[in-house]
C-alpha positions as protocol buffer text, in pm:
chain_id: "A"
residue {
  index: 1
  type: MET
  ca { x: 23448 y: -14079 z: -398 }
}
residue {
  index: 2
  type: SER
  ca { x: 23258 y: -14364 z: -560 }
}
residue {
  index: 3
  type: PRO
  ca { x: 23286 y: -14379 z: -940 }
}
residue {
  index: 4
  type: ASP
  ca { x: 22996 y: -14484 z: -1158 }
}
residue {
  index: 5
  type: VAL
  ca { x: 23092 y: -14816 z: -1321 }
}
residue {
  index: 6
  type: LYS
  ca { x: 22928 y: -14976 z: -1623 }
}
residue {
  index: 7
  type: ALA
  ca { x: 23046 y: -15327 z: -1715 }
}
residue {
  index: 8
  type: PHE
  ca { x: 23043 y: -15487 z: -2060 }
}
residue {
  index: 9
  type: PHE
  ca { x: 23086 y: -15864 z: -2064 }
}
residue {
  index: 10
  type: ASP
  ca { x: 23224 y: -16036 z: -2375 }
}
residue {
  index: 11
  type: THR
  ca { x: 23095 y: -16393 z: -2381 }
}
residue {
  index: 12
  type: THR
  ca { x: 23347 y: -16508 z: -2643 }
}
residue {
  index: 13
  type: THR
  ca { x: 23654 y: -16431 z: -2432 }
}
residue {
  index: 14
  type: ASN
  ca { x: 23488 y: -16401 z: -2087 }
}
residue {
  index: 15
  type: THR
  ca { x: 23639 y: -16052 z: -2062 }
}
residue {
  index: 16
  type: VAL
  ca { x: 23485 y: -15767 z: -1866 }
}
residue {
  index: 17
  type: SER
  ca { x: 23543 y: -15414 z: -1996 }
}
residue {
  index: 18
  type: TYR
  ca { x: 23450 y: -15111 z: -1788 }
}
residue {
  index: 19
  type: VAL
  ca { x: 23340 y: -14754 z: -1840 }
}
residue {
  index: 20
  type: VAL
  ca { x: 23436 y: -14565 z: -1525 }
}
residue {
  index: 21
  type: LYS
  ca { x: 23272 y: -14224 z: -1484 }
}
residue {
  index: 22
  type: ASP
  ca { x: 23336 y: -13929 z: -1256 }
}
residue {
  index: 23
  type: PRO
  ca { x: 23008 y: -13911 z: -1055 }
}
residue {
  index: 24
  type: GLN
  ca { x: 23033 y: -13532 z: -1049 }
}
residue {
  index: 25
  type: GLY
  ca { x: 23075 y: -13481 z: -1422 }
}
residue {
  index: 26
  type: THR
  ca { x: 23088 y: -13641 z: -1766 }
}
residue {
  index: 27
  type: ALA
  ca { x: 23454 y: -13748 z: -1779 }
}
residue {
  index: 28
  type: CYS
  ca { x: 23518 y: -14121 z: -1808 }
}
residue {
  index: 29
  type: ALA
  ca { x: 23778 y: -14389 z: -1870 }
}
residue {
  index: 30
  type: ILE
  ca { x: 23749 y: -14723 z: -2048 }
}
residue {
  index: 31
  type: ILE
  ca { x: 23939 y: -15018 z: -1899 }
}
residue {
  index: 32
  type: ASP
  ca { x: 24037 y: -15337 z: -2088 }
}
residue {
  index: 33
  type: SER
  ca { x: 23840 y: -15308 z: -2410 }
}
residue {
  index: 34
  type: VAL
  ca { x: 23788 y: -15591 z: -2659 }
}
residue {
  index: 35
  type: LEU
  ca { x: 23835 y: -15601 z: -3037 }
}
residue {
  index: 36
  type: ASP
  ca { x: 23639 y: -15900 z: -3166 }
}
residue {
  index: 37
  type: PHE
  ca { x: 23858 y: -16147 z: -3356 }
}
residue {
  index: 38
  type: ASP
  ca { x: 23765 y: -16469 z: -3534 }
}
residue {
  index: 39
  type: HIS
  ca { x: 24070 y: -16694 z: -3514 }
}
residue {
  index: 40
  type: ALA
  ca { x: 23958 y: -16928 z: -3793 }
}
residue {
  index: 41
  type: SER
  ca { x: 23910 y: -16655 z: -4054 }
}
residue {
  index: 42
  type: GLY
  ca { x: 24152 y: -16393 z: -3922 }
}
residue {
  index: 43
  type: ARG
  ca { x: 23878 y: -16130 z: -3934 }
}
residue {
  index: 44
  type: THR
  ca { x: 23819 y: -15854 z: -3683 }
}
residue {
  index: 45
  type: ASP
  ca { x: 23491 y: -15694 z: -3581 }
}
residue {
  index: 46
  type: THR
  ca { x: 23408 y: -15394 z: -3364 }
}
residue {
  index: 47
  type: ALA
  ca { x: 23069 y: -15498 z: -3222 }
}
residue {
  index: 48
  type: SER
  ca { x: 23197 y: -15513 z: -2861 }
}
residue {
  index: 49
  type: ALA
  ca { x: 23374 y: -15178 z: -2888 }
}
residue {
  index: 50
  type: ASP
  ca { x: 23075 y: -15020 z: -3063 }
}
residue {
  index: 51
  type: ALA
  ca { x: 22852 y: -15113 z: -2769 }
}
residue {
  index: 52
  type: ILE
  ca { x: 23086 y: -14917 z: -2543 }
}
residue {
  index: 53
  type: ILE
  ca { x: 23095 y: -14626 z: -2787 }
}
residue {
  index: 54
  type: ASP
  ca { x: 22715 y: -14618 z: -2799 }
}
residue {
  index: 55
  type: HIS
  ca { x: 22704 y: -14604 z: -2418 }
}
residue {
  index: 56
  type: VAL
  ca { x: 22958 y: -14321 z: -2399 }
}
residue {
  index: 57
  type: GLN
  ca { x: 22789 y: -14114 z: -2668 }
}
residue {
  index: 58
  type: SER
  ca { x: 22430 y: -14175 z: -2558 }
}
residue {
  index: 59
  type: HIS
  ca { x: 22515 y: -14062 z: -2204 }
}
residue {
  index: 60
  type: GLY
  ca { x: 22707 y: -13756 z: -2320 }
}
residue {
  index: 61
  type: LEU
  ca { x: 23035 y: -13875 z: -2167 }
}
residue {
  index: 62
  type: GLN
  ca { x: 23381 y: -13742 z: -2247 }
}
residue {
  index: 63
  type: LEU
  ca { x: 23648 y: -14010 z: -2279 }
}
residue {
  index: 64
  type: GLN
  ca { x: 23977 y: -13910 z: -2119 }
}
residue {
  index: 65
  type: TRP
  ca { x: 24156 y: -14244 z: -2081 }
}
residue {
  index: 66
  type: VAL
  ca { x: 24169 y: -14582 z: -2250 }
}
residue {
  index: 67
  type: LEU
  ca { x: 24345 y: -14797 z: -1991 }
}
residue {
  index: 68
  type: GLU
  ca { x: 24501 y: -15142 z: -2013 }
}
residue {
  index: 69
  type: SER
  ca { x: 24561 y: -15342 z: -1697 }
}
residue {
  index: 70
  type: HIS
  ca { x: 24828 y: -15544 z: -1883 }
}
residue {
  index: 71
  type: VAL
  ca { x: 24915 y: -15697 z: -2221 }
}
residue {
  index: 72
  type: HIS
  ca { x: 24628 y: -15941 z: -2255 }
}
residue {
  index: 73
  type: ALA
  ca { x: 24687 y: -16292 z: -2389 }
}
residue {
  index: 74
  type: ASP
  ca { x: 24325 y: -16389 z: -2442 }
}
residue {
  index: 75
  type: HIS
  ca { x: 24174 y: -16103 z: -2642 }
}
residue {
  index: 76
  type: LEU
  ca { x: 24275 y: -15819 z: -2869 }
}
residue {
  index: 77
  type: SER
  ca { x: 24248 y: -15462 z: -2742 }
}
residue {
  index: 78
  type: ALA
  ca { x: 24020 y: -15212 z: -2916 }
}
residue {
  index: 79
  type: ALA
  ca { x: 24209 y: -14914 z: -2771 }
}
residue {
  index: 80
  type: PRO
  ca { x: 24310 y: -14747 z: -3102 }
}
residue {
  index: 81
  type: TYR
  ca { x: 23959 y: -14781 z: -3241 }
}
residue {
  index: 82
  type: LEU
  ca { x: 23806 y: -14630 z: -2928 }
}
residue {
  index: 83
  type: GLN
  ca { x: 24058 y: -14348 z: -2934 }
}
residue {
  index: 84
  type: GLU
  ca { x: 23982 y: -14276 z: -3300 }
}
residue {
  index: 85
  type: LYS
  ca { x: 23609 y: -14255 z: -3228 }
}
residue {
  index: 86
  type: LEU
  ca { x: 23610 y: -14091 z: -2885 }
}
residue {
  index: 87
  type: GLY
  ca { x: 23954 y: -13942 z: -2814 }
}
residue {
  index: 88
  type: GLY
  ca { x: 24142 y: -13993 z: -2489 }
}
residue {
  index: 89
  type: GLN
  ca { x: 24491 y: -14119 z: -2406 }
}
residue {
  index: 90
  type: ILE
  ca { x: 24596 y: -14484 z: -2407 }
}
residue {
  index: 91
  type: GLY
  ca { x: 24773 y: -14584 z: -2086 }
}
residue {
  index: 92
  type: ILE
  ca { x: 24950 y: -14895 z: -1952 }
}
residue {
  index: 93
  type: GLY
  ca { x: 25215 y: -14980 z: -1693 }
}
residue {
  index: 94
  type: ASP
  ca { x: 25575 y: -14886 z: -1770 }
}
residue {
  index: 95
  type: ARG
  ca { x: 25688 y: -15248 z: -1748 }
}
residue {
  index: 96
  type: ILE
  ca { x: 25534 y: -15289 z: -2092 }
}
residue {
  index: 97
  type: THR
  ca { x: 25891 y: -15251 z: -2213 }
}
residue {
  index: 98
  type: THR
  ca { x: 25980 y: -15584 z: -2048 }
}
residue {
  index: 99
  type: VAL
  ca { x: 25690 y: -15752 z: -2224 }
}
residue {
  index: 100
  type: GLN
  ca { x: 25782 y: -15592 z: -2556 }
}
residue {
  index: 101
  type: ASP
  ca { x: 26140 y: -15709 z: -2525 }
}
residue {
  index: 102
  type: THR
  ca { x: 26035 y: -16065 z: -2441 }
}
residue {
  index: 103
  type: PHE
  ca { x: 25778 y: -16104 z: -2716 }
}
residue {
  index: 104
  type: GLY
  ca { x: 25964 y: -15895 z: -2968 }
}
residue {
  index: 105
  type: LYS
  ca { x: 26213 y: -16181 z: -2964 }
}
residue {
  index: 106
  type: VAL
  ca { x: 25946 y: -16453 z: -2968 }
}
residue {
  index: 107
  type: PHE
  ca { x: 25788 y: -16303 z: -3279 }
}
residue {
  index: 108
  type: ASN
  ca { x: 26121 y: -16208 z: -3436 }
}
residue {
  index: 109
  type: GLU
  ca { x: 26008 y: -15848 z: -3477 }
}
residue {
  index: 110
  type: GLY
  ca { x: 26352 y: -15708 z: -3557 }
}
residue {
  index: 111
  type: THR
  ca { x: 26468 y: -15353 z: -3498 }
}
residue {
  index: 112
  type: LYS
  ca { x: 26166 y: -15179 z: -3655 }
}
residue {
  index: 113
  type: PHE
  ca { x: 25952 y: -15278 z: -3357 }
}
residue {
  index: 114
  type: GLN
  ca { x: 26008 y: -15023 z: -3082 }
}
residue {
  index: 115
  type: ARG
  ca { x: 26048 y: -15173 z: -2736 }
}
residue {
  index: 116
  type: ASP
  ca { x: 26023 y: -14848 z: -2542 }
}
residue {
  index: 117
  type: GLY
  ca { x: 25647 y: -14831 z: -2490 }
}
residue {
  index: 118
  type: SER
  ca { x: 25617 y: -14541 z: -2734 }
}
residue {
  index: 119
  type: GLN
  ca { x: 25307 y: -14696 z: -2892 }
}
residue {
  index: 120
  type: PHE
  ca { x: 25117 y: -14584 z: -2581 }
}
residue {
  index: 121
  type: ASP
  ca { x: 25038 y: -14225 z: -2480 }
}
residue {
  index: 122
  type: ARG
  ca { x: 25116 y: -14272 z: -2111 }
}
residue {
  index: 123
  type: LEU
  ca { x: 25329 y: -14523 z: -1921 }
}
residue {
  index: 124
  type: PHE
  ca { x: 25237 y: -14546 z: -1554 }
}
residue {
  index: 125
  type: SER
  ca { x: 25480 y: -14629 z: -1275 }
}
residue {
  index: 126
  type: ASP
  ca { x: 25389 y: -14768 z: -934 }
}
residue {
  index: 127
  type: GLY
  ca { x: 25254 y: -14486 z: -720 }
}
residue {
  index: 128
  type: ASP
  ca { x: 25154 y: -14260 z: -1008 }
}
residue {
  index: 129
  type: SER
  ca { x: 24820 y: -14083 z: -1004 }
}
residue {
  index: 130
  type: PHE
  ca { x: 24602 y: -13920 z: -1267 }
}
residue {
  index: 131
  type: HIS
  ca { x: 24252 y: -13777 z: -1288 }
}
residue {
  index: 132
  type: ILE
  ca { x: 23928 y: -13869 z: -1460 }
}
residue {
  index: 133
  type: GLY
  ca { x: 23755 y: -13534 z: -1444 }
}
residue {
  index: 134
  type: GLN
  ca { x: 23774 y: -13439 z: -1077 }
}
residue {
  index: 135
  type: MET
  ca { x: 23821 y: -13800 z: -965 }
}
residue {
  index: 136
  type: ARG
  ca { x: 24168 y: -13915 z: -867 }
}
residue {
  index: 137
  type: ALA
  ca { x: 24302 y: -14251 z: -979 }
}
residue {
  index: 138
  type: ASP
  ca { x: 24608 y: -14418 z: -824 }
}
residue {
  index: 139
  type: VAL
  ca { x: 24826 y: -14675 z: -996 }
}
residue {
  index: 140
  type: MET
  ca { x: 24953 y: -14988 z: -823 }
}
residue {
  index: 141
  type: HIS
  ca { x: 25207 y: -15219 z: -990 }
}
residue {
  index: 142
  type: THR
  ca { x: 25076 y: -15573 z: -929 }
}
residue {
  index: 143
  type: PRO
  ca { x: 25297 y: -15816 z: -1126 }
}
residue {
  index: 144
  type: GLY
  ca { x: 25276 y: -16194 z: -1119 }
}
residue {
  index: 145
  type: HIS
  ca { x: 25034 y: -16281 z: -1398 }
}
residue {
  index: 146
  type: THR
  ca { x: 25263 y: -16072 z: -1621 }
}
residue {
  index: 147
  type: PRO
  ca { x: 25551 y: -15837 z: -1531 }
}
residue {
  index: 148
  type: ALA
  ca { x: 25349 y: -15533 z: -1638 }
}
residue {
  index: 149
  type: CYS
  ca { x: 25016 y: -15586 z: -1458 }
}
residue {
  index: 150
  type: MET
  ca { x: 24867 y: -15275 z: -1299 }
}
residue {
  index: 151
  type: THR
  ca { x: 24575 y: -15219 z: -1065 }
}
residue {
  index: 152
  type: TYR
  ca { x: 24388 y: -14890 z: -1101 }
}
residue {
  index: 153
  type: VAL
  ca { x: 24244 y: -14768 z: -770 }
}
residue {
  index: 154
  type: ILE
  ca { x: 23977 y: -14512 z: -853 }
}
residue {
  index: 155
  type: GLY
  ca { x: 23791 y: -14378 z: -554 }
}
residue {
  index: 156
  type: ASP
  ca { x: 23644 y: -14674 z: -367 }
}
residue {
  index: 157
  type: ALA
  ca { x: 23698 y: -14911 z: -663 }
}
residue {
  index: 158
  type: ALA
  ca { x: 23999 y: -15120 z: -769 }
}
residue {
  index: 159
  type: PHE
  ca { x: 24026 y: -15257 z: -1123 }
}
residue {
  index: 160
  type: VAL
  ca { x: 24259 y: -15554 z: -1086 }
}
residue {
  index: 161
  type: GLY
  ca { x: 24273 y: -15697 z: -1439 }
}
residue {
  index: 162
  type: ASP
  ca { x: 24360 y: -16068 z: -1425 }
}
residue {
  index: 163
  type: THR
  ca { x: 24535 y: -16060 z: -1086 }
}
residue {
  index: 164
  type: LEU
  ca { x: 24226 y: -16172 z: -894 }
}
residue {
  index: 165
  type: PHE
  ca { x: 23906 y: -16338 z: -1005 }
}
residue {
  index: 166
  type: MET
  ca { x: 23582 y: -16369 z: -811 }
}
residue {
  index: 167
  type: PRO
  ca { x: 23638 y: -16528 z: -468 }
}
residue {
  index: 168
  type: ASP
  ca { x: 23490 y: -16862 z: -577 }
}
residue {
  index: 169
  type: PHE
  ca { x: 23725 y: -16882 z: -877 }
}
residue {
  index: 170
  type: GLY
  ca { x: 24056 y: -16769 z: -729 }
}
residue {
  index: 171
  type: THR
  ca { x: 24357 y: -16606 z: -890 }
}
residue {
  index: 172
  type: ALA
  ca { x: 24541 y: -16559 z: -1217 }
}
residue {
  index: 173
  type: ARG
  ca { x: 24779 y: -16803 z: -1380 }
}
residue {
  index: 174
  type: CYS
  ca { x: 25150 y: -16719 z: -1362 }
}
residue {
  index: 175
  type: ASP
  ca { x: 25310 y: -16944 z: -1626 }
}
residue {
  index: 176
  type: PHE
  ca { x: 25343 y: -16694 z: -1911 }
}
residue {
  index: 177
  type: PRO
  ca { x: 25696 y: -16564 z: -1979 }
}
residue {
  index: 178
  type: GLY
  ca { x: 25788 y: -16325 z: -1699 }
}
residue {
  index: 179
  type: GLY
  ca { x: 25512 y: -16450 z: -1468 }
}
residue {
  index: 180
  type: SER
  ca { x: 25577 y: -16541 z: -1106 }
}
residue {
  index: 181
  type: ALA
  ca { x: 25354 y: -16699 z: -841 }
}
residue {
  index: 182
  type: HIS
  ca { x: 25569 y: -16539 z: -570 }
}
residue {
  index: 183
  type: ASP
  ca { x: 25518 y: -16195 z: -728 }
}
residue {
  index: 184
  type: LEU
  ca { x: 25146 y: -16260 z: -765 }
}
residue {
  index: 185
  type: TYR
  ca { x: 25114 y: -16346 z: -395 }
}
residue {
  index: 186
  type: GLN
  ca { x: 25286 y: -16023 z: -294 }
}
residue {
  index: 187
  type: SER
  ca { x: 25078 y: -15820 z: -539 }
}
residue {
  index: 188
  type: ILE
  ca { x: 24756 y: -15965 z: -402 }
}
residue {
  index: 189
  type: GLN
  ca { x: 24864 y: -15874 z: -48 }
}
residue {
  index: 190
  type: ARG
  ca { x: 24894 y: -15512 z: -164 }
}
residue {
  index: 191
  type: ILE
  ca { x: 24543 y: -15521 z: -308 }
}
residue {
  index: 192
  type: LEU
  ca { x: 24407 y: -15684 z: 7 }
}
residue {
  index: 193
  type: SER
  ca { x: 24563 y: -15408 z: 217 }
}
residue {
  index: 194
  type: LEU
  ca { x: 24304 y: -15167 z: 76 }
}
residue {
  index: 195
  type: PRO
  ca { x: 23998 y: -15102 z: 296 }
}
residue {
  index: 196
  type: ASP
  ca { x: 23766 y: -15402 z: 323 }
}
residue {
  index: 197
  type: ASP
  ca { x: 23477 y: -15217 z: 158 }
}
residue {
  index: 198
  type: THR
  ca { x: 23682 y: -15133 z: -151 }
}
residue {
  index: 199
  type: ARG
  ca { x: 23496 y: -15260 z: -456 }
}
residue {
  index: 200
  type: ILE
  ca { x: 23702 y: -15497 z: -670 }
}
residue {
  index: 201
  type: PHE
  ca { x: 23625 y: -15528 z: -1040 }
}
residue {
  index: 202
  type: VAL
  ca { x: 23783 y: -15831 z: -1207 }
}
residue {
  index: 203
  type: GLY
  ca { x: 23895 y: -15868 z: -1569 }
}
residue {
  index: 204
  type: HIS
  ca { x: 23734 y: -16207 z: -1642 }
}
residue {
  index: 205
  type: ASP
  ca { x: 23474 y: -16444 z: -1510 }
}
residue {
  index: 206
  type: TYR
  ca { x: 23419 y: -16811 z: -1595 }
}
residue {
  index: 207
  type: LYS
  ca { x: 23138 y: -16903 z: -1352 }
}
residue {
  index: 208
  type: ALA
  ca { x: 23283 y: -17122 z: -1079 }
}
residue {
  index: 209
  type: PRO
  ca { x: 23116 y: -17462 z: -1031 }
}
residue {
  index: 210
  type: GLY
  ca { x: 22780 y: -17417 z: -863 }
}
residue {
  index: 211
  type: ARG
  ca { x: 22734 y: -17055 z: -975 }
}
residue {
  index: 212
  type: GLU
  ca { x: 22479 y: -16994 z: -1249 }
}
residue {
  index: 213
  type: GLU
  ca { x: 22545 y: -16629 z: -1334 }
}
residue {
  index: 214
  type: PHE
  ca { x: 22852 y: -16442 z: -1451 }
}
residue {
  index: 215
  type: ALA
  ca { x: 22985 y: -16195 z: -1194 }
}
residue {
  index: 216
  type: TRP
  ca { x: 23263 y: -15938 z: -1183 }
}
residue {
  index: 217
  type: GLU
  ca { x: 23220 y: -15719 z: -874 }
}
residue {
  index: 218
  type: THR
  ca { x: 23328 y: -15816 z: -523 }
}
residue {
  index: 219
  type: THR
  ca { x: 23510 y: -15648 z: -232 }
}
residue {
  index: 220
  type: VAL
  ca { x: 23845 y: -15666 z: -59 }
}
residue {
  index: 221
  type: GLY
  ca { x: 23672 y: -15807 z: 249 }
}
residue {
  index: 222
  type: ALA
  ca { x: 23507 y: -16085 z: 48 }
}
residue {
  index: 223
  type: GLN
  ca { x: 23838 y: -16175 z: -117 }
}
residue {
  index: 224
  type: LYS
  ca { x: 24016 y: -16193 z: 219 }
}
residue {
  index: 225
  type: ALA
  ca { x: 23748 y: -16412 z: 368 }
}
residue {
  index: 226
  type: ARG
  ca { x: 23649 y: -16639 z: 80 }
}
residue {
  index: 227
  type: ASN
  ca { x: 23895 y: -16644 z: -210 }
}
residue {
  index: 228
  type: VAL
  ca { x: 23954 y: -17013 z: -274 }
}
residue {
  index: 229
  type: HIS
  ca { x: 24323 y: -16964 z: -356 }
}
residue {
  index: 230
  type: ILE
  ca { x: 24439 y: -16683 z: -132 }
}
residue {
  index: 231
  type: GLY
  ca { x: 24173 y: -16620 z: 134 }
}
residue {
  index: 232
  type: GLN
  ca { x: 24198 y: -16662 z: 510 }
}
residue {
  index: 233
  type: ASP
  ca { x: 24564 y: -16561 z: 523 }
}
residue {
  index: 234
  type: ARG
  ca { x: 24696 y: -16847 z: 311 }
}
residue {
  index: 235
  type: ALA
  ca { x: 25074 y: -16872 z: 341 }
}
residue {
  index: 236
  type: GLU
  ca { x: 25291 y: -16774 z: 46 }
}
residue {
  index: 237
  type: GLU
  ca { x: 25461 y: -17111 z: -2 }
}
residue {
  index: 238
  type: GLN
  ca { x: 25131 y: -17293 z: 10 }
}
residue {
  index: 239
  type: PHE
  ca { x: 24987 y: -17054 z: -248 }
}
residue {
  index: 240
  type: VAL
  ca { x: 25290 y: -17084 z: -477 }
}
residue {
  index: 241
  type: GLN
  ca { x: 25280 y: -17464 z: -468 }
}
residue {
  index: 242
  type: MET
  ca { x: 24910 y: -17463 z: -551 }
}
residue {
  index: 243
  type: ARG
  ca { x: 24944 y: -17202 z: -826 }
}
residue {
  index: 244
  type: GLU
  ca { x: 25240 y: -17367 z: -999 }
}
residue {
  index: 245
  type: ALA
  ca { x: 25079 y: -17713 z: -988 }
}
residue {
  index: 246
  type: ARG
  ca { x: 24753 y: -17575 z: -1126 }
}
residue {
  index: 247
  type: ASP
  ca { x: 24926 y: -17376 z: -1401 }
}
residue {
  index: 248
  type: ALA
  ca { x: 25107 y: -17690 z: -1520 }
}
residue {
  index: 249
  type: THR
  ca { x: 24769 y: -17837 z: -1617 }
}
residue {
  index: 250
  type: LEU
  ca { x: 24643 y: -17537 z: -1817 }
}
residue {
  index: 251
  type: GLY
  ca { x: 24651 y: -17504 z: -2193 }
}
residue {
  index: 252
  type: MET
  ca { x: 24742 y: -17180 z: -2367 }
}
residue {
  index: 253
  type: PRO
  ca { x: 24461 y: -16930 z: -2438 }
}
residue {
  index: 254
  type: LYS
  ca { x: 24322 y: -16972 z: -2790 }
}
residue {
  index: 255
  type: LEU
  ca { x: 24404 y: -16615 z: -2891 }
}
residue {
  index: 256
  type: ILE
  ca { x: 24744 y: -16582 z: -2722 }
}
residue {
  index: 257
  type: LEU
  ca { x: 24950 y: -16552 z: -3042 }
}
residue {
  index: 258
  type: PRO
  ca { x: 24744 y: -16283 z: -3217 }
}
residue {
  index: 259
  type: SER
  ca { x: 24668 y: -16106 z: -2889 }
}
residue {
  index: 260
  type: LEU
  ca { x: 25028 y: -16060 z: -2783 }
}
residue {
  index: 261
  type: GLN
  ca { x: 25137 y: -15929 z: -3123 }
}
residue {
  index: 262
  type: VAL
  ca { x: 24858 y: -15672 z: -3127 }
}
residue {
  index: 263
  type: ASN
  ca { x: 24841 y: -15574 z: -2761 }
}
residue {
  index: 264
  type: MET
  ca { x: 25214 y: -15509 z: -2720 }
}
residue {
  index: 265
  type: ARG
  ca { x: 25155 y: -15249 z: -2995 }
}
residue {
  index: 266
  type: ALA
  ca { x: 24880 y: -15076 z: -2794 }
}
residue {
  index: 267
  type: GLY
  ca { x: 24613 y: -15257 z: -2993 }
}
residue {
  index: 268
  type: ASN
  ca { x: 24758 y: -15176 z: -3333 }
}
residue {
  index: 269
  type: MET
  ca { x: 24816 y: -15439 z: -3599 }
}
residue {
  index: 270
  type: PRO
  ca { x: 25168 y: -15502 z: -3731 }
}
residue {
  index: 271
  type: GLU
  ca { x: 25279 y: -15287 z: -4022 }
}
residue {
  index: 272
  type: PRO
  ca { x: 25132 y: -15403 z: -4356 }
}
residue {
  index: 273
  type: ASP
  ca { x: 25358 y: -15569 z: -4610 }
}
residue {
  index: 274
  type: GLU
  ca { x: 25448 y: -15428 z: -4952 }
}
residue {
  index: 275
  type: GLN
  ca { x: 25110 y: -15534 z: -5088 }
}
residue {
  index: 276
  type: GLY
  ca { x: 24929 y: -15359 z: -4804 }
}
residue {
  index: 277
  type: ASP
  ca { x: 24831 y: -15683 z: -4631 }
}
residue {
  index: 278
  type: VAL
  ca { x: 24851 y: -15721 z: -4253 }
}
residue {
  index: 279
  type: MET
  ca { x: 25001 y: -16047 z: -4135 }
}
residue {
  index: 280
  type: LEU
  ca { x: 25022 y: -16204 z: -3790 }
}
residue {
  index: 281
  type: LYS
  ca { x: 25297 y: -16456 z: -3716 }
}
residue {
  index: 282
  type: LEU
  ca { x: 25255 y: -16810 z: -3588 }
}
residue {
  index: 283
  type: PRO
  ca { x: 25580 y: -16904 z: -3414 }
}
residue {
  index: 284
  type: VAL
  ca { x: 25627 y: -17277 z: -3374 }
}
residue {
  index: 285
  type: ASN
  ca { x: 25746 y: -17430 z: -3044 }
}
residue {
  index: 286
  type: LYS
  ca { x: 25826 y: -17087 z: -2898 }
}
residue {
  index: 287
  type: ILE
  ca { x: 25570 y: -17047 z: -2619 }
}
């Protein structure tokens, strides 16, 4: 089965969100949504999420799932807002508990912050399956970028989050806490074991040098043949050396500190203080 896929590209964070629809009905899922956030003012906005809501409502779709490929470090999730407006269950990989434990300590969250994934409606394990209407979706644990990264294989389409980018841009960084270039290599091999004509939808695009347009759809066959980091059967040790050297040159994403605090809570803000104000923390020399 081939799902209908509508992409929404956020130019501020270079994030691609997807509405994935059962071609035989009205059921759909939303993958990797964006809550707009202005770092300088600390203000949120829902314009990106509202565009998705308008699409779902104008096409008479029924939202069943709001899916996260992982705890994003470069944008805030709009999952709770989408759920409030459209319904559905919020799902993520069950290794979210590892991420919550790691960053619960970084942000000194104390015992009130639950580290059991209970902020989400469904925690997926490797090999799990679920349905979007009559369309089956299979869950593949693909760690490396983070310990909790998941790939959702829905019909002939695989939604890989940040694990792979377009073939001319390569692969995800692995230098966040819990990341591993060795794990990423093995995860990519699992993705590349899917049929060559499997459509791959990536989580970000930054326009590789020489390419004028943003892009987010490719195939397993194209990745195997042309991915600049992993294509043509590149050996694991060679990949790891390249990935670790490249990661050492990268700065942290601009929104990493607010994003992690919000996204490990399933897109919810921290509890307000006694005055009703919501505060995000800025840990110094911790990441």
